[in-house]
């Protein structure tokens, strides 16, 4: 992506100112969102400038500047009205954004972030599946690297994708493995299991099953599960769950209509300090971004977050190893468990 001119960035602030788990997961969340939610009515982001000819400025809504249009899916035009209008080519935003045009066959991405918020423009949301749908009747083991070439994979007897326990995963990744360019359709069973350090890149869940992906390695506190570029829809409970020690990193991710984006296991029989780093995501229609156990020294760190109003950013719990329901203890940044500032969070 080409860098914007010095003059563009000099004036942008001026215009912007002018515009304005399984059962091991749970715990009853309090209804209050004090300190943890994005307030309704937060100002929309300024329309993005024309960057390499692919940015799409969102239409300006009354009282604020529209957010850049979300990337188009295959064959669709990019851009979109900031107040929920049809995505038929957004009008230029007040900050000089240029309406995007879809590219036939693939759909060029509209600008997905201004500055450092939201997924990178290079992560094109909801790519079209290629080829025929692959039905998996047994879990596919990935020992090193697997490129799905954007084929769609679904369960054929591994699980119905509802919230029943003990469904099998479609993919099981060994320590050090990478899964990329995969679309997981319905039924998704228990998605993806990771046995240690692993990477999921350009992986998309059209209808999340029991969970989208679970980190299950238990032997190494330095293991890292990386989710970079992807998206998930319709997770009635969790999207990602971490059962073992180490860190989960979620970046450049689109998530909509979900319960929790991330949950540190709240009542697994073996407990560890678990950490999540969530950056540059676009989240809409969700309940919590992260649920962590403060008594086990979990941490959740956030930056570059675009999230709709009413979503709790970070929910703290007192976890246990007995299988009992964890107790919710509080929300919002505390500098120790839930780590973020108000400036790290914006409304879409």
Short mmCIF file of C-alpha atoms in Angstrom, two decimals:
data_model
loop_
_atom_site.label_atom_id
_atom_site.label_comp_id
_atom_site.label_asym_id
_atom_site.label_seq_id
_atom_site.Cartn_x
_atom_site.Cartn_y
_atom_site.Cartn_z
CA UNK A 1 0.00 0.00 0.00
CA UNK A 2 1.46 3.36 -0.96
CA UNK A 3 2.04 5.90 1.80
CA UNK A 4 -0.25 8.92 1.97
CA UNK A 5 1.27 12.29 1.27
CA UNK A 6 2.52 14.51 4.09
CA UNK A 7 -0.18 17.08 3.24
CA UNK A 8 -2.99 14.48 3.72
CA UNK A 9 -1.86 13.56 7.20
CA UNK A 10 -1.33 17.20 8.15
CA UNK A 11 -4.94 18.06 7.51
CA UNK A 12 -6.59 14.76 8.59
CA UNK A 13 -6.68 15.63 12.33
CA UNK A 14 -8.31 19.00 11.54
CA UNK A 15 -11.09 17.36 9.54
CA UNK A 16 -11.52 14.63 12.13
CA UNK A 17 -11.96 17.22 14.88
CA UNK A 18 -14.46 19.07 12.80
CA UNK A 19 -16.48 15.90 12.29
CA UNK A 20 -16.77 15.33 15.65
CA UNK A 21 -15.80 -23.40 27.32
CA UNK A 22 -17.79 -25.57 26.46
CA UNK A 23 -19.09 -25.79 29.99
CA UNK A 24 -15.57 -24.89 31.04
CA UNK A 25 -16.10 -21.40 29.71
CA UNK A 26 -19.05 -20.09 31.46
CA UNK A 27 -20.06 -17.90 34.31
CA UNK A 28 -23.03 -15.65 34.51
CA UNK A 29 -22.14 -12.23 33.24
CA UNK A 30 -23.58 -9.26 35.10
CA UNK A 31 -25.85 -7.05 33.10
CA UNK A 32 -23.83 -3.91 33.85
CA UNK A 33 -21.21 -2.78 31.40
CA UNK A 34 -19.58 -0.16 33.60
CA UNK A 35 -16.15 0.74 32.38
CA UNK A 36 -16.09 -2.03 29.84
CA UNK A 37 -18.46 -1.17 27.03
CA UNK A 38 -18.27 1.16 24.09
CA UNK A 39 -20.80 3.86 24.70
CA UNK A 40 -23.59 4.17 22.21
CA UNK A 41 -23.33 7.27 20.09
CA UNK A 42 -19.54 7.32 19.81
CA UNK A 43 -18.41 9.17 16.77
CA UNK A 44 -17.79 7.24 13.58
CA UNK A 45 -14.34 7.13 12.04
CA UNK A 46 -13.40 9.54 9.36
CA UNK A 47 -13.69 8.27 5.82
CA UNK A 48 -10.41 6.89 4.60
CA UNK A 49 -8.40 8.54 1.92
CA UNK A 50 -7.77 6.95 -1.43
CA UNK A 51 -4.88 4.59 -0.78
CA UNK A 52 -3.50 2.77 -3.79
CA UNK A 53 -6.87 3.13 -5.43
CA UNK A 54 -8.52 0.56 -3.17
CA UNK A 55 -9.89 2.53 -0.23
CA UNK A 56 -13.57 3.15 0.04
CA UNK A 57 -14.82 6.08 2.10
CA UNK A 58 -18.03 5.49 3.97
CA UNK A 59 -20.93 7.84 3.38
CA UNK A 60 -21.13 10.63 5.96
CA UNK A 61 -24.02 10.22 8.36
CA UNK A 62 -25.71 13.06 10.21
CA UNK A 63 -23.54 14.42 12.99
CA UNK A 64 -20.38 12.54 12.09
CA UNK A 65 -18.12 11.24 9.40
CA UNK A 66 -18.85 7.79 8.08
CA UNK A 67 -16.47 4.91 8.61
CA UNK A 68 -14.71 3.49 5.62
CA UNK A 69 -16.75 0.80 3.93
CA UNK A 70 -16.00 -2.78 4.81
CA UNK A 71 -14.25 -4.93 2.23
CA UNK A 72 -16.43 -6.35 -0.49
CA UNK A 73 -16.89 -10.04 -0.79
CA UNK A 74 -16.07 -11.68 -4.06
CA UNK A 75 -17.54 -9.89 -7.00
CA UNK A 76 -19.20 -7.23 -4.84
CA UNK A 77 -18.66 -3.52 -4.88
CA UNK A 78 -16.90 -2.05 -1.88
CA UNK A 79 -17.91 0.94 0.19
CA UNK A 80 -21.03 1.45 2.21
CA UNK A 81 -23.11 3.98 4.04
CA UNK A 82 -22.01 4.57 7.60
CA UNK A 83 -25.52 4.37 8.94
CA UNK A 84 -26.27 0.93 7.54
CA UNK A 85 -27.13 1.82 3.98
CA UNK A 86 -26.80 -0.68 1.18
CA UNK A 87 -23.16 -1.35 0.17
CA UNK A 88 -23.51 -0.01 -3.30
CA UNK A 89 -20.45 2.17 -3.49
CA UNK A 90 -20.02 4.57 -0.56
CA UNK A 91 -19.95 8.29 -1.14
CA UNK A 92 -16.69 10.02 -0.40
CA UNK A 93 -16.18 10.68 3.33
CA UNK A 94 -15.55 14.22 4.60
CA UNK A 95 -11.87 13.50 5.10
CA UNK A 96 -11.36 13.02 1.41
CA UNK A 97 -12.25 9.36 1.13
CA UNK A 98 -12.97 8.17 -2.36
CA UNK A 99 -15.78 5.78 -3.08
CA UNK A 100 -14.42 2.32 -3.75
CA UNK A 101 -15.27 0.21 -6.74
CA UNK A 102 -15.38 -3.55 -6.69
CA UNK A 103 -13.06 -5.53 -8.86
CA UNK A 104 -14.83 -8.15 -10.93
CA UNK A 105 -14.17 -11.68 -9.81
CA UNK A 106 -12.56 -10.80 -6.50
CA UNK A 107 -13.93 -7.56 -5.12
CA UNK A 108 -11.28 -5.09 -4.05
CA UNK A 109 -11.25 -4.31 -0.36
CA UNK A 110 -12.67 -1.06 0.87
CA UNK A 111 -10.65 0.67 3.56
CA UNK A 112 -11.13 -1.26 6.76
CA UNK A 113 -9.32 1.05 9.10
CA UNK A 114 -8.18 4.61 9.49
CA UNK A 115 -4.90 4.93 11.30
CA UNK A 116 -4.33 1.80 13.37
CA UNK A 117 -7.91 0.71 14.04
CA UNK A 118 -9.64 -2.31 12.57
CA UNK A 119 -8.25 -5.00 10.26
CA UNK A 120 -5.60 -4.11 7.70
CA UNK A 121 -6.85 -3.35 4.19
CA UNK A 122 -4.79 -6.30 2.97
CA UNK A 123 -7.09 -8.66 4.87
CA UNK A 124 -10.08 -8.89 2.53
CA UNK A 125 -13.19 -9.92 4.40
CA UNK A 126 -15.23 -12.97 3.47
CA UNK A 127 -13.54 -14.34 0.38
CA UNK A 128 -15.62 -16.58 -1.87
CA UNK A 129 -15.04 -20.32 -1.56
CA UNK A 130 -13.32 -22.08 -4.44
CA UNK A 131 -13.99 -25.52 -5.86
CA UNK A 132 -16.36 -28.01 -4.28
CA UNK A 133 -17.14 -28.29 -0.56
CA UNK A 134 -14.91 -30.79 1.24
CA UNK A 135 -16.76 -33.03 3.70
CA UNK A 136 -14.55 -34.38 6.47
CA UNK A 137 -15.66 -37.63 8.10
CA UNK A 138 -12.52 -37.77 10.24
CA UNK A 139 -10.34 -35.06 11.73
CA UNK A 140 -7.62 -33.93 9.35
CA UNK A 141 -4.25 -33.87 11.10
CA UNK A 142 -1.87 -31.07 10.12
CA UNK A 143 1.72 -31.79 11.10
CA UNK A 144 3.38 -28.84 9.38
CA UNK A 145 1.60 -26.68 6.78
CA UNK A 146 -1.79 -26.96 5.11
CA UNK A 147 -3.04 -24.61 2.39
CA UNK A 148 -6.74 -25.07 1.82
CA UNK A 149 -6.73 -22.86 -1.29
CA UNK A 150 -9.93 -21.23 0.03
CA UNK A 151 -11.98 -24.39 -0.25
CA UNK A 152 -14.91 -24.81 2.12
CA UNK A 153 -14.66 -27.61 4.70
CA UNK A 154 -17.59 -29.01 6.70
CA UNK A 155 -18.24 -31.82 9.16
CA UNK A 156 -19.55 -35.15 7.95
CA UNK A 157 -20.23 -36.94 11.22
CA UNK A 158 -17.69 -35.12 13.44
CA UNK A 159 -20.37 -33.05 15.13
CA UNK A 160 -23.44 -31.03 14.34
CA UNK A 161 -21.87 -27.66 15.14
CA UNK A 162 -24.32 -26.92 17.97
CA UNK A 163 -23.21 -26.42 21.58
CA UNK A 164 -23.09 -30.09 22.52
CA UNK A 165 -19.87 -31.15 24.25
CA UNK A 166 -17.18 -33.49 22.91
CA UNK A 167 -17.58 -32.79 19.22
CA UNK A 168 -14.48 -33.51 17.17
CA UNK A 169 -12.51 -30.86 15.32
CA UNK A 170 -12.27 -30.61 11.55
CA UNK A 171 -8.53 -29.89 11.82
CA UNK A 172 -6.00 -30.76 14.51
CA UNK A 173 -2.71 -28.87 14.32
CA UNK A 174 0.50 -30.22 15.75
CA UNK A 175 2.97 -28.00 17.57
CA UNK A 176 4.51 -25.67 14.97
CA UNK A 177 1.82 -26.23 12.29
CA UNK A 178 0.19 -23.61 10.05
CA UNK A 179 -3.30 -23.69 8.54
CA UNK A 180 -4.09 -21.11 5.88
CA UNK A 181 -6.63 -20.18 3.22
CA UNK A 182 -9.48 -22.21 4.66
CA UNK A 183 -13.20 -21.53 4.81
CA UNK A 184 -15.11 -23.49 7.43
CA UNK A 185 -18.80 -23.88 6.67
CA UNK A 186 -21.67 -25.51 8.53
CA UNK A 187 -21.75 -27.84 10.28
CA UNK A 188 -18.37 -26.88 11.74
CA UNK A 189 -18.25 -29.40 14.64
CA UNK A 190 -15.55 -28.17 17.06
CA UNK A 191 -13.61 -26.23 14.47
CA UNK A 192 -9.84 -26.35 14.92
CA UNK A 193 -7.69 -27.69 17.76
CA UNK A 194 -4.11 -26.56 18.28
CA UNK A 195 -1.71 -28.74 20.28
CA UNK A 196 0.95 -26.09 20.91
CA UNK A 197 2.36 -23.19 18.95
CA UNK A 198 0.38 -22.83 15.73
CA UNK A 199 -0.74 -20.27 13.15
CA UNK A 200 -4.13 -19.76 11.50
CA UNK A 201 -3.89 -17.38 8.56
CA UNK A 202 -6.75 -16.32 6.31
CA UNK A 203 -9.18 -18.73 7.97
CA UNK A 204 -12.91 -17.90 7.90
CA UNK A 205 -15.78 -19.45 9.89
CA UNK A 206 -19.12 -18.90 8.17
CA UNK A 207 -21.11 -20.35 11.08
CA UNK A 208 -19.12 -21.15 14.21
CA UNK A 209 -19.78 -24.57 15.73
CA UNK A 210 -19.08 -25.54 19.34
CA UNK A 211 -16.04 -23.22 19.16
CA UNK A 212 -14.13 -21.87 16.18
CA UNK A 213 -10.70 -22.86 17.50
CA UNK A 214 -9.22 -24.07 20.78
CA UNK A 215 -5.65 -23.93 22.07
CA UNK A 216 -5.19 -27.22 23.92
CA UNK A 217 -1.44 -27.61 24.44
CA UNK A 218 -0.60 -27.98 28.13
CA UNK A 219 3.16 -28.44 28.34
CA UNK A 220 4.76 -25.13 27.36
CA UNK A 221 4.06 -21.71 28.85
CA UNK A 222 5.85 -20.05 25.92
CA UNK A 223 3.58 -21.51 23.23
CA UNK A 224 1.77 -19.01 21.00
CA UNK A 225 -1.37 -19.52 18.94
CA UNK A 226 -1.59 -16.84 16.25
CA UNK A 227 -4.77 -15.96 14.37
CA UNK A 228 -3.92 -13.42 11.66
CA UNK A 229 -6.51 -12.32 9.10
CA UNK A 230 -9.83 -14.08 9.21
CA UNK A 231 -13.36 -13.83 10.47
CA UNK A 232 -16.15 -15.59 12.30
CA UNK A 233 -19.93 -15.30 12.26
CA UNK A 234 -22.76 -16.65 14.40
CA UNK A 235 -20.91 -17.94 17.46
CA UNK A 236 -23.68 -18.55 19.99
CA UNK A 237 -21.04 -18.90 22.69
CA UNK A 238 -17.28 -18.60 22.16
CA UNK A 239 -15.19 -18.01 19.09
CA UNK A 240 -11.75 -18.85 20.53
CA UNK A 241 -10.97 -20.75 23.71
CA UNK A 242 -7.63 -21.22 25.45
CA UNK A 243 -7.24 -24.23 27.72
CA UNK A 244 -3.46 -24.42 28.04
CA UNK A 245 -0.74 -21.99 29.08
CA UNK A 246 0.90 -19.42 26.83
CA UNK A 247 -0.49 -16.70 24.61
CA UNK A 248 -3.15 -16.36 21.95
CA UNK A 249 -2.76 -13.50 19.47
CA UNK A 250 -5.79 -12.39 17.45
CA UNK A 251 -5.28 -9.70 14.82
CA UNK A 252 -6.86 -8.43 11.60
CA UNK A 253 -10.09 -10.21 12.42
CA UNK A 254 -13.77 -9.64 11.63
CA UNK A 255 -16.33 -11.05 14.05
CA UNK A 256 -20.10 -10.59 14.16
CA UNK A 257 -23.05 -11.98 16.12
CA UNK A 258 -21.07 -13.72 18.86
CA UNK A 259 -21.07 -14.45 22.57
CA UNK A 260 -17.37 -14.08 23.39
CA UNK A 261 -14.49 -13.57 21.00
CA UNK A 262 -12.05 -15.13 23.49
CA UNK A 263 -12.40 -17.12 26.70
CA UNK A 264 -9.72 -18.40 28.98
CA UNK A 265 -11.05 -21.70 30.30
CA UNK A 266 -12.87 -20.90 33.50
CA UNK A 267 -13.13 -24.35 35.07
CA UNK A 268 -10.71 -26.76 33.40
CA UNK A 269 -9.24 -29.43 35.67
CA UNK A 270 -5.75 -28.02 35.00
CA UNK A 271 -5.36 -24.27 35.18
CA UNK A 272 -2.56 -22.04 33.97
CA UNK A 273 -1.82 -18.37 33.48
CA UNK A 274 -3.19 -17.60 30.03
CA UNK A 275 -2.73 -14.47 27.96
CA UNK A 276 -4.49 -12.98 24.96
CA UNK A 277 -3.45 -10.06 22.75
CA UNK A 278 -6.27 -8.71 20.59
CA UNK A 279 -5.44 -6.06 18.01
CA UNK A 280 -6.93 -4.51 14.90
CA UNK A 281 -10.30 -6.20 14.87
CA UNK A 282 -13.80 -5.20 13.81
CA UNK A 283 -16.45 -6.65 16.15
CA UNK A 284 -20.20 -6.15 15.83
CA UNK A 285 -23.18 -7.68 17.59
CA UNK A 286 -21.21 -9.34 20.38
CA UNK A 287 -21.47 -9.71 24.15
CA UNK A 288 -17.82 -9.84 25.35
CA UNK A 289 -14.50 -9.50 23.56
CA UNK A 290 -12.58 -11.39 26.23
CA UNK A 291 -13.22 -13.32 29.43
CA UNK A 292 -10.19 -13.98 31.68
CA UNK A 293 -9.50 -15.42 35.13
CA UNK A 294 -7.87 -12.90 37.41
CA UNK A 295 -7.10 -15.45 40.14
CA UNK A 296 -4.89 -17.41 37.71
CA UNK A 297 -2.98 -14.29 36.57
CA UNK A 298 -4.52 -14.19 33.10
CA UNK A 299 -4.12 -11.03 31.03
CA UNK A 300 -5.99 -9.56 28.08
CA UNK A 301 -4.41 -6.72 26.10
CA UNK A 302 -6.28 -4.68 23.47
CA UNK A 303 -5.35 -2.14 20.78
CA UNK A 304 -6.82 -0.86 17.52
CA UNK A 305 -10.28 -2.16 18.41
CA UNK A 306 -13.41 -1.24 16.46
CA UNK A 307 -16.41 -2.55 18.36
CA UNK A 308 -20.12 -1.83 18.37
CA UNK A 309 -21.83 -0.32 21.39
CA UNK A 310 -23.04 -2.58 24.17
CA UNK A 311 -20.10 -4.99 23.95
CA UNK A 312 -18.04 -5.57 27.09
CA UNK A 313 -14.36 -5.28 26.24
CA UNK A 314 -12.97 -7.36 29.10
CA UNK A 315 -14.83 -9.49 31.65
CA UNK A 316 -12.92 -10.73 34.68
CA UNK A 317 -13.74 -13.98 36.48
CA UNK A 318 -12.64 -16.05 39.43
CA UNK A 319 -11.90 -19.36 37.76
CA UNK A 320 -11.67 -22.83 39.30
CA UNK A 321 -10.51 -26.36 38.54
CA UNK A 322 -13.59 -28.15 39.83
CA UNK A 323 -15.94 -27.75 36.91
CA UNK A 324 -18.15 -25.25 38.74
CA UNK A 325 -19.43 -22.11 37.07
CA UNK A 326 -16.84 -19.33 37.35
CA UNK A 327 -17.87 -16.17 39.16
CA UNK A 328 -17.83 -12.89 37.23
CA UNK A 329 -15.96 -10.26 39.23
CA UNK A 330 -15.77 -7.09 37.15
CA UNK A 331 -15.27 -5.40 33.82
CA UNK A 332 -13.16 -2.64 32.32
CA UNK A 333 -9.45 -1.81 32.31
CA UNK A 334 -7.56 -2.35 35.56
CA UNK A 335 -3.97 -2.19 34.27
CA UNK A 336 -3.24 -5.70 35.49
CA UNK A 337 -5.68 -8.21 34.01
CA UNK A 338 -7.63 -6.12 31.48
CA UNK A 339 -5.04 -3.94 29.81
CA UNK A 340 -6.18 -1.11 27.53
CA UNK A 341 -6.98 2.59 27.44
CA UNK A 342 -10.07 4.38 26.20
CA UNK A 343 -8.01 5.51 23.19
CA UNK A 344 -7.51 1.85 22.17
CA UNK A 345 -11.24 1.42 21.55
CA UNK A 346 -13.48 3.07 18.93
CA UNK A 347 -16.94 2.58 17.57
CA UNK A 348 -17.16 1.41 13.95
#
